[in-house]
């Protein structure tokens, strides 16, 4: 299947993604060997994270940008990380009517967030899916998320460049964008800079540009980043400038070495996450441990046992701790 995916076969790609999304043990084994068989790319794809609250125009923007990139001879994949689908099984980002034109193009591959998984599970699926779409030939991988919960951090941790999409604000308030998200953003794009909304979009952009200036530039980034620009998904104004900014940042980071450093750090982070998630899954799968856990949990709830002691007791029954070193020894 790896060869089929690498030859650009969309159906093989879709099947492979379904395989990596499965948590069945035999599927995991197949997924592992599939991922190991994927050919290495010569030129890495550009992974771009995109966030913005519903209504700012993410689908419209992705559609416009996607068609623009295809014009330039690039292939792209759009993946969604949607915490609401992780919770409820219903996906905001999975709506089939989104990106109607883009979804019909053979150069684009669009995949909604896997449903009925934990956020951590969605993280693993998405990381593995990135590898699959890159093997399929995507030059650009857009990973989209809605502006809620921890999904932004997760997406920023799996992409090279993180873009925050905003709509023109009414007053002079900074739209309640959380500081943490501002700090993650490499590029803020104020969408809907067209028609009557244009002056407002320009003001919003200037406000955010000012706010970004107060933040520390990331070492190794070219002059002027992070920055804010306006764009219109409707008219296409600012689209080329937005893409130029993404490319300038990518090139700058590749030249300064921070690109590789970021990917290496991300790989380490995911390695740790995967160990934690795997341990938890194994703990939960063992019926004896699960029963023991419940028993300890009720003791913790009643105050009979301190939580940390209870946790240690449970872990000792799972994997005995050979040498206990206390913090102050
Ligand atoms: P999403 O929820 O973030 O995916 O946003 P949508 O792409 O569905 O857009 C939300 C609304 O904003 C829709 O009514 C769009 O027609 C409108 N919209 C999106 N992009 C633009 C734009 O560039 N200019 C204007 N004026 N409206 C836009």
Short mmCIF file of C-alpha atoms and ligand atoms in Angstrom, two decimals:
data_model
loop_
_atom_site.label_atom_id
_atom_site.label_comp_id
_atom_site.label_asym_id
_atom_site.label_seq_id
_atom_site.Cartn_x
_atom_site.Cartn_y
_atom_site.Cartn_z
CA UNK A 1 0.00 0.00 0.00
CA UNK A 2 2.94 2.35 0.70
CA UNK A 3 3.98 2.23 -2.97
CA UNK A 4 0.43 2.94 -4.09
CA UNK A 5 0.20 5.94 -1.79
CA UNK A 6 3.57 7.20 -3.00
CA UNK A 7 2.43 6.86 -6.61
CA UNK A 8 -0.28 9.42 -5.89
CA UNK A 9 -3.22 7.02 -5.59
CA UNK A 10 -5.96 8.88 -3.71
CA UNK A 11 -7.97 5.80 -2.81
CA UNK A 12 -4.95 4.08 -1.37
CA UNK A 13 -4.27 7.27 0.58
CA UNK A 14 -7.82 7.38 1.96
CA UNK A 15 -7.63 3.70 2.92
CA UNK A 16 -4.27 4.23 4.61
CA UNK A 17 -5.64 7.11 6.65
CA UNK A 18 -8.57 4.96 7.77
CA UNK A 19 -6.04 2.34 8.80
CA UNK A 20 -3.94 4.71 10.92
CA UNK A 21 -7.12 6.04 12.53
CA UNK A 22 -8.03 2.59 13.82
CA UNK A 23 -6.96 1.64 17.30
CA UNK A 24 -7.37 -2.12 16.81
CA UNK A 25 -4.15 -3.88 17.72
CA UNK A 26 -3.81 -5.70 14.37
CA UNK A 27 -4.52 -2.45 12.51
CA UNK A 28 -1.88 -0.68 14.56
CA UNK A 29 0.65 -3.27 13.49
CA UNK A 30 -0.28 -2.84 9.86
CA UNK A 31 -0.17 0.92 10.25
CA UNK A 32 3.28 0.74 11.75
CA UNK A 33 4.67 -1.25 8.86
CA UNK A 34 2.90 0.96 6.34
CA UNK A 35 4.42 4.08 7.89
CA UNK A 36 7.84 2.45 8.00
CA UNK A 37 7.58 1.57 4.30
CA UNK A 38 6.78 5.10 3.14
CA UNK A 39 9.57 6.48 0.97
CA UNK A 40 11.48 9.44 2.36
CA UNK A 41 10.91 12.76 0.65
CA UNK A 42 13.77 14.71 -0.77
CA UNK A 43 12.25 18.11 -0.15
CA UNK A 44 10.17 18.32 3.00
CA UNK A 45 6.60 19.50 2.64
CA UNK A 46 5.63 22.75 4.29
CA UNK A 47 3.30 22.11 7.23
CA UNK A 48 1.14 25.09 8.05
CA UNK A 49 -1.16 25.25 11.06
CA UNK A 50 -4.24 27.44 10.77
CA UNK A 51 -6.59 28.47 13.53
CA UNK A 52 -9.52 30.82 13.86
CA UNK A 53 -12.90 30.77 15.50
CA UNK A 54 -15.90 29.62 13.44
CA UNK A 55 -17.08 32.38 11.12
CA UNK A 56 -13.75 34.14 10.49
CA UNK A 57 -13.67 32.53 7.07
CA UNK A 58 -11.34 29.57 7.44
CA UNK A 59 -13.03 27.42 4.80
CA UNK A 60 -13.29 30.33 2.39
CA UNK A 61 -9.66 31.23 2.98
CA UNK A 62 -8.41 27.66 2.60
CA UNK A 63 -10.40 27.27 -0.58
CA UNK A 64 -8.94 30.48 -2.03
CA UNK A 65 -5.40 29.69 -0.88
CA UNK A 66 -5.66 26.10 -2.07
CA UNK A 67 -6.71 27.11 -5.56
CA UNK A 68 -3.93 29.71 -5.59
CA UNK A 69 -1.34 27.07 -4.65
CA UNK A 70 -2.64 24.66 -7.28
CA UNK A 71 -2.22 27.44 -9.86
CA UNK A 72 1.40 27.53 -8.83
CA UNK A 73 1.77 23.84 -9.51
CA UNK A 74 1.63 22.69 -5.90
CA UNK A 75 -0.30 19.81 -4.37
CA UNK A 76 -1.89 20.25 -1.02
CA UNK A 77 -3.63 18.40 1.76
CA UNK A 78 -6.04 19.93 4.24
CA UNK A 79 -6.44 18.12 7.54
CA UNK A 80 -8.66 19.16 10.39
CA UNK A 81 -8.18 18.85 14.12
CA UNK A 82 -11.57 19.41 15.58
CA UNK A 83 -11.91 18.99 19.33
CA UNK A 84 -15.71 19.08 19.11
CA UNK A 85 -15.73 15.95 17.00
CA UNK A 86 -13.36 14.39 19.52
CA UNK A 87 -16.00 14.99 22.15
CA UNK A 88 -19.28 14.39 20.42
CA UNK A 89 -18.60 12.56 17.19
CA UNK A 90 -20.06 15.47 15.24
CA UNK A 91 -17.59 17.56 13.32
CA UNK A 92 -17.72 21.27 12.55
CA UNK A 93 -14.80 20.89 10.21
CA UNK A 94 -16.15 17.81 8.50
CA UNK A 95 -18.97 19.51 6.64
CA UNK A 96 -18.91 18.20 3.08
CA UNK A 97 -20.08 21.46 1.57
CA UNK A 98 -16.96 23.25 2.73
CA UNK A 99 -14.32 24.02 0.12
CA UNK A 100 -16.54 22.87 -2.67
CA UNK A 101 -14.22 23.82 -5.53
CA UNK A 102 -11.05 22.75 -3.83
CA UNK A 103 -12.44 19.35 -2.92
CA UNK A 104 -13.05 18.60 -6.59
CA UNK A 105 -9.43 19.22 -7.56
CA UNK A 106 -7.18 16.18 -7.95
CA UNK A 107 -4.26 18.25 -6.63
CA UNK A 108 -5.99 18.69 -3.29
CA UNK A 109 -6.82 16.14 -0.64
CA UNK A 110 -9.20 17.18 2.14
CA UNK A 111 -9.76 15.09 5.22
CA UNK A 112 -12.01 16.03 8.15
CA UNK A 113 -11.05 15.32 11.72
CA UNK A 114 -11.39 11.71 12.79
CA UNK A 115 -14.42 11.43 15.01
CA UNK A 116 -14.89 9.66 18.31
CA UNK A 117 -11.33 9.90 19.43
CA UNK A 118 -9.71 11.65 22.34
CA UNK A 119 -7.77 14.81 21.56
CA UNK A 120 -4.59 12.81 22.11
CA UNK A 121 -5.85 10.17 19.70
CA UNK A 122 -6.68 12.84 17.13
CA UNK A 123 -3.12 14.11 17.59
CA UNK A 124 -1.59 10.76 16.76
CA UNK A 125 -3.92 10.24 13.81
CA UNK A 126 -3.13 13.64 12.42
CA UNK A 127 0.62 13.24 12.77
CA UNK A 128 0.52 9.93 10.98
CA UNK A 129 -1.83 11.32 8.37
CA UNK A 130 0.65 14.13 7.71
CA UNK A 131 3.26 11.50 6.84
CA UNK A 132 0.81 9.76 4.53
CA UNK A 133 -0.28 12.86 2.63
CA UNK A 134 3.36 13.90 2.28
CA UNK A 135 4.20 10.52 0.80
CA UNK A 136 1.21 10.95 -1.52
CA UNK A 137 2.89 14.11 -2.78
CA UNK A 138 1.46 17.06 -0.89
CA UNK A 139 3.86 19.99 -1.03
CA UNK A 140 1.81 21.93 1.47
CA UNK A 141 -0.07 20.40 4.40
CA UNK A 142 -2.59 22.70 6.02
CA UNK A 143 -3.68 21.58 9.45
CA UNK A 144 -6.77 23.46 10.47
CA UNK A 145 -8.35 23.81 13.89
CA UNK A 146 -11.04 25.89 15.56
CA UNK A 147 -10.04 28.36 18.22
CA UNK A 148 -10.97 26.36 21.27
CA UNK A 149 -9.29 24.17 23.82
CA UNK A 150 -5.84 22.74 23.57
CA UNK A 151 -6.05 21.94 19.90
CA UNK A 152 -4.01 25.01 18.91
CA UNK A 153 -1.00 23.96 20.93
CA UNK A 154 -1.29 20.52 19.44
CA UNK A 155 -1.45 21.84 15.89
CA UNK A 156 1.41 24.29 16.48
CA UNK A 157 3.40 21.31 17.73
CA UNK A 158 3.00 19.45 14.46
CA UNK A 159 3.47 22.26 11.95
CA UNK A 160 6.32 24.48 10.78
CA UNK A 161 4.40 27.73 10.67
CA UNK A 162 1.33 28.75 12.61
CA UNK A 163 -1.23 31.17 11.18
CA UNK A 164 -4.04 32.84 13.08
CA UNK A 165 -7.00 33.94 10.98
CA UNK A 166 -9.16 36.76 12.30
CA UNK A 167 -12.12 38.77 11.12
CA UNK A 168 -12.32 42.58 11.35
CA UNK A 169 -13.13 43.61 14.91
CA UNK A 170 -15.85 46.08 15.83
CA UNK A 171 -14.19 48.20 18.47
CA UNK A 172 -10.58 48.56 19.40
CA UNK A 173 -10.55 45.48 21.58
CA UNK A 174 -8.25 42.65 20.58
CA UNK A 175 -11.21 40.27 20.09
CA UNK A 176 -10.40 38.39 23.24
CA UNK A 177 -7.72 36.40 21.48
CA UNK A 178 -5.88 34.56 24.18
CA UNK A 179 -2.35 35.70 24.74
CA UNK A 180 -1.11 32.15 24.38
CA UNK A 181 -2.53 31.90 20.88
CA UNK A 182 -1.04 35.28 19.93
CA UNK A 183 2.31 34.03 21.13
CA UNK A 184 2.07 30.93 18.99
CA UNK A 185 1.16 32.85 15.83
CA UNK A 186 3.86 33.49 13.25
CA UNK A 187 1.43 35.29 11.01
CA UNK A 188 -1.91 36.90 11.76
CA UNK A 189 -4.20 37.30 8.78
CA UNK A 190 -7.19 39.57 9.09
CA UNK A 191 -9.67 38.19 6.57
CA UNK A 192 -12.65 39.92 4.92
CA UNK A 193 -10.59 42.95 3.93
CA UNK A 194 -13.02 43.82 1.18
CA UNK A 195 -15.98 46.12 0.54
CA UNK A 196 -17.39 47.86 3.57
CA UNK A 197 -15.31 45.77 5.92
CA UNK A 198 -11.99 46.86 4.46
CA UNK A 199 -11.32 49.95 6.66
CA UNK A 200 -12.21 47.93 9.74
CA UNK A 201 -9.95 45.10 8.62
CA UNK A 202 -7.07 47.54 8.16
CA UNK A 203 -7.58 48.93 11.66
CA UNK A 204 -7.78 45.48 13.19
CA UNK A 205 -4.64 44.53 11.35
CA UNK A 206 -2.78 47.59 12.62
CA UNK A 207 -3.89 46.84 16.18
CA UNK A 208 -2.61 43.31 16.00
CA UNK A 209 0.54 44.34 14.26
CA UNK A 210 1.17 46.68 17.18
CA UNK A 211 0.41 43.97 19.70
CA UNK A 212 2.79 41.57 17.96
CA UNK A 213 5.56 44.15 18.04
CA UNK A 214 5.39 43.99 21.83
CA UNK A 215 6.14 40.29 21.75
CA UNK A 216 9.56 38.82 21.50
CA UNK A 217 10.61 37.78 18.01
CA UNK A 218 11.57 34.14 17.70
CA UNK A 219 15.31 33.70 17.40
CA UNK A 220 16.30 32.80 13.86
CA UNK A 221 13.20 34.29 12.24
CA UNK A 222 13.65 36.86 9.50
CA UNK A 223 13.15 40.54 10.29
CA UNK A 224 9.55 41.60 10.81
CA UNK A 225 8.05 38.35 12.08
CA UNK A 226 5.62 37.70 13.67
CA UNK A 227 3.45 40.03 11.63
CA UNK A 228 -0.14 40.84 10.72
CA UNK A 229 -1.52 41.30 7.23
CA UNK A 230 -4.94 41.69 5.67
CA UNK A 231 -6.46 39.27 3.18
CA UNK A 232 -9.74 38.68 1.44
CA UNK A 233 -10.85 35.18 0.66
CA UNK A 234 -13.54 36.71 -1.56
CA UNK A 235 -11.47 38.97 -3.80
CA UNK A 236 -8.14 37.21 -3.40
CA UNK A 237 -6.51 40.48 -2.33
CA UNK A 238 -3.56 39.83 -0.07
CA UNK A 239 -3.49 36.12 -0.79
CA UNK A 240 -0.21 36.23 -2.67
CA UNK A 241 1.31 38.46 0.02
CA UNK A 242 0.14 36.03 2.68
CA UNK A 243 1.74 33.11 0.89
CA UNK A 244 4.91 35.12 0.28
CA UNK A 245 5.11 35.76 4.01
CA UNK A 246 4.73 32.05 4.77
CA UNK A 247 7.44 31.18 2.27
CA UNK A 248 9.78 33.92 3.46
CA UNK A 249 9.45 32.65 7.00
CA UNK A 250 9.98 29.04 5.94
CA UNK A 251 13.09 29.94 3.95
CA UNK A 252 14.43 32.09 6.78
CA UNK A 253 13.99 29.29 9.26
CA UNK A 254 15.61 26.76 6.97
CA UNK A 255 18.59 29.05 6.55
CA UNK A 256 18.95 29.81 10.23
CA UNK A 257 18.57 26.16 11.20
CA UNK A 258 15.55 26.76 13.41
CA UNK A 259 13.37 24.76 11.01
CA UNK A 260 15.25 21.54 11.68
CA UNK A 261 15.52 22.38 15.37
CA UNK A 262 11.76 22.87 15.56
CA UNK A 263 11.03 19.57 13.83
CA UNK A 264 13.50 17.79 16.10
CA UNK A 265 11.90 19.31 19.20
CA UNK A 266 8.45 18.35 17.90
CA UNK A 267 9.56 14.79 17.34
CA UNK A 268 10.80 14.64 20.94
CA UNK A 269 7.53 16.07 22.25
CA UNK A 270 5.47 13.56 20.33
CA UNK A 271 7.71 10.73 21.44
CA UNK A 272 6.98 11.63 25.06
CA UNK A 273 3.27 12.04 24.36
CA UNK A 274 3.15 8.68 22.65
CA UNK A 275 4.81 6.96 25.59
CA UNK A 276 2.36 8.56 28.02
CA UNK A 277 -0.65 7.74 25.86
CA UNK A 278 0.56 4.19 25.31
CA UNK A 279 1.11 3.62 29.01
CA UNK A 280 -2.35 4.94 29.80
CA UNK A 281 -3.92 2.76 27.14
CA UNK A 282 -2.16 -0.32 28.49
CA UNK A 283 -3.18 0.53 32.03
CA UNK A 284 -6.78 0.92 30.96
CA UNK A 285 -6.84 -2.26 28.91
CA UNK A 286 -5.83 -4.56 31.78
CA UNK A 287 -9.04 -5.58 33.63
CA UNK A 288 -7.20 -6.39 36.89
CA UNK A 289 -5.52 -3.00 36.91
CA UNK A 290 -8.80 -1.31 36.01
CA UNK A 291 -10.53 -2.96 39.00
CA UNK A 292 -7.64 -2.03 41.29
CA UNK A 293 -7.80 1.51 40.01
CA UNK A 294 -11.49 1.81 40.78
CA UNK A 295 -10.94 0.53 44.28
CA UNK A 296 -8.12 3.04 44.84
CA UNK A 297 -10.16 5.83 43.28
CA UNK A 298 -12.95 5.41 45.79
CA UNK A 299 -10.39 5.52 48.61
CA UNK A 300 -9.00 8.72 47.15
CA UNK A 301 -12.52 10.17 46.92
CA UNK A 302 -13.29 9.33 50.53
CA UNK A 303 -9.99 10.78 51.71
CA UNK A 304 -8.76 7.42 52.93
CA UNK A 305 -5.70 7.61 50.65
CA UNK A 306 -3.76 10.62 49.34
CA UNK A 307 -3.92 10.74 45.51
CA UNK A 308 -0.17 10.44 45.00
CA UNK A 309 0.15 7.40 47.23
CA UNK A 310 -2.79 5.77 45.48
CA UNK A 311 -1.21 6.45 42.09
CA UNK A 312 2.08 4.94 43.22
CA UNK A 313 0.31 1.90 44.57
CA UNK A 314 -1.45 1.37 41.29
CA UNK A 315 1.72 1.85 39.26
CA UNK A 316 3.63 -0.53 41.49
CA UNK A 317 1.11 -3.24 40.78
CA UNK A 318 1.52 -2.59 37.04
CA UNK A 319 5.28 -2.07 36.82
CA UNK A 320 7.11 -2.47 40.12
CA UNK A 321 9.52 0.34 40.77
CA UNK A 322 12.94 -1.27 41.23
CA UNK A 323 14.83 1.54 42.90
CA UNK A 324 13.04 4.25 44.77
CA UNK A 325 15.00 7.47 44.85
CA UNK A 326 13.40 10.23 46.82
CA UNK A 327 13.71 13.84 45.75
CA UNK A 328 15.95 14.84 48.61
CA UNK A 329 18.41 11.97 48.59
P1 LIG B 1 -15.30 29.34 8.95
O1 LIG B 1 -16.42 29.04 9.88
O2 LIG B 1 -14.15 29.98 9.67
O3 LIG B 1 -14.86 28.18 8.11
O4 LIG B 1 -15.82 30.49 7.96
P2 LIG B 1 -16.51 30.43 6.52
O5 LIG B 1 -15.47 30.30 5.47
O6 LIG B 1 -17.61 29.45 6.52
O7 LIG B 1 -17.07 31.92 6.41
C1 LIG B 1 -17.92 32.47 7.39
C2 LIG B 1 -18.69 33.63 6.77
O8 LIG B 1 -17.80 34.68 6.40
C3 LIG B 1 -19.44 33.22 5.53
O9 LIG B 1 -20.65 33.88 5.51
C4 LIG B 1 -18.53 33.71 4.40
O10 LIG B 1 -19.27 34.00 3.26
C5 LIG B 1 -17.92 34.97 5.02
N1 LIG B 1 -16.57 35.24 4.47
C6 LIG B 1 -15.55 34.36 4.37
N2 LIG B 1 -14.49 34.95 3.80
C7 LIG B 1 -14.84 36.22 3.51
C8 LIG B 1 -14.17 37.34 2.89
O11 LIG B 1 -13.01 37.28 2.48
N3 LIG B 1 -14.88 38.50 2.80
C9 LIG B 1 -16.15 38.63 3.25
N4 LIG B 1 -16.73 39.81 3.11
N5 LIG B 1 -16.80 37.60 3.83
C10 LIG B 1 -16.18 36.42 3.95
#
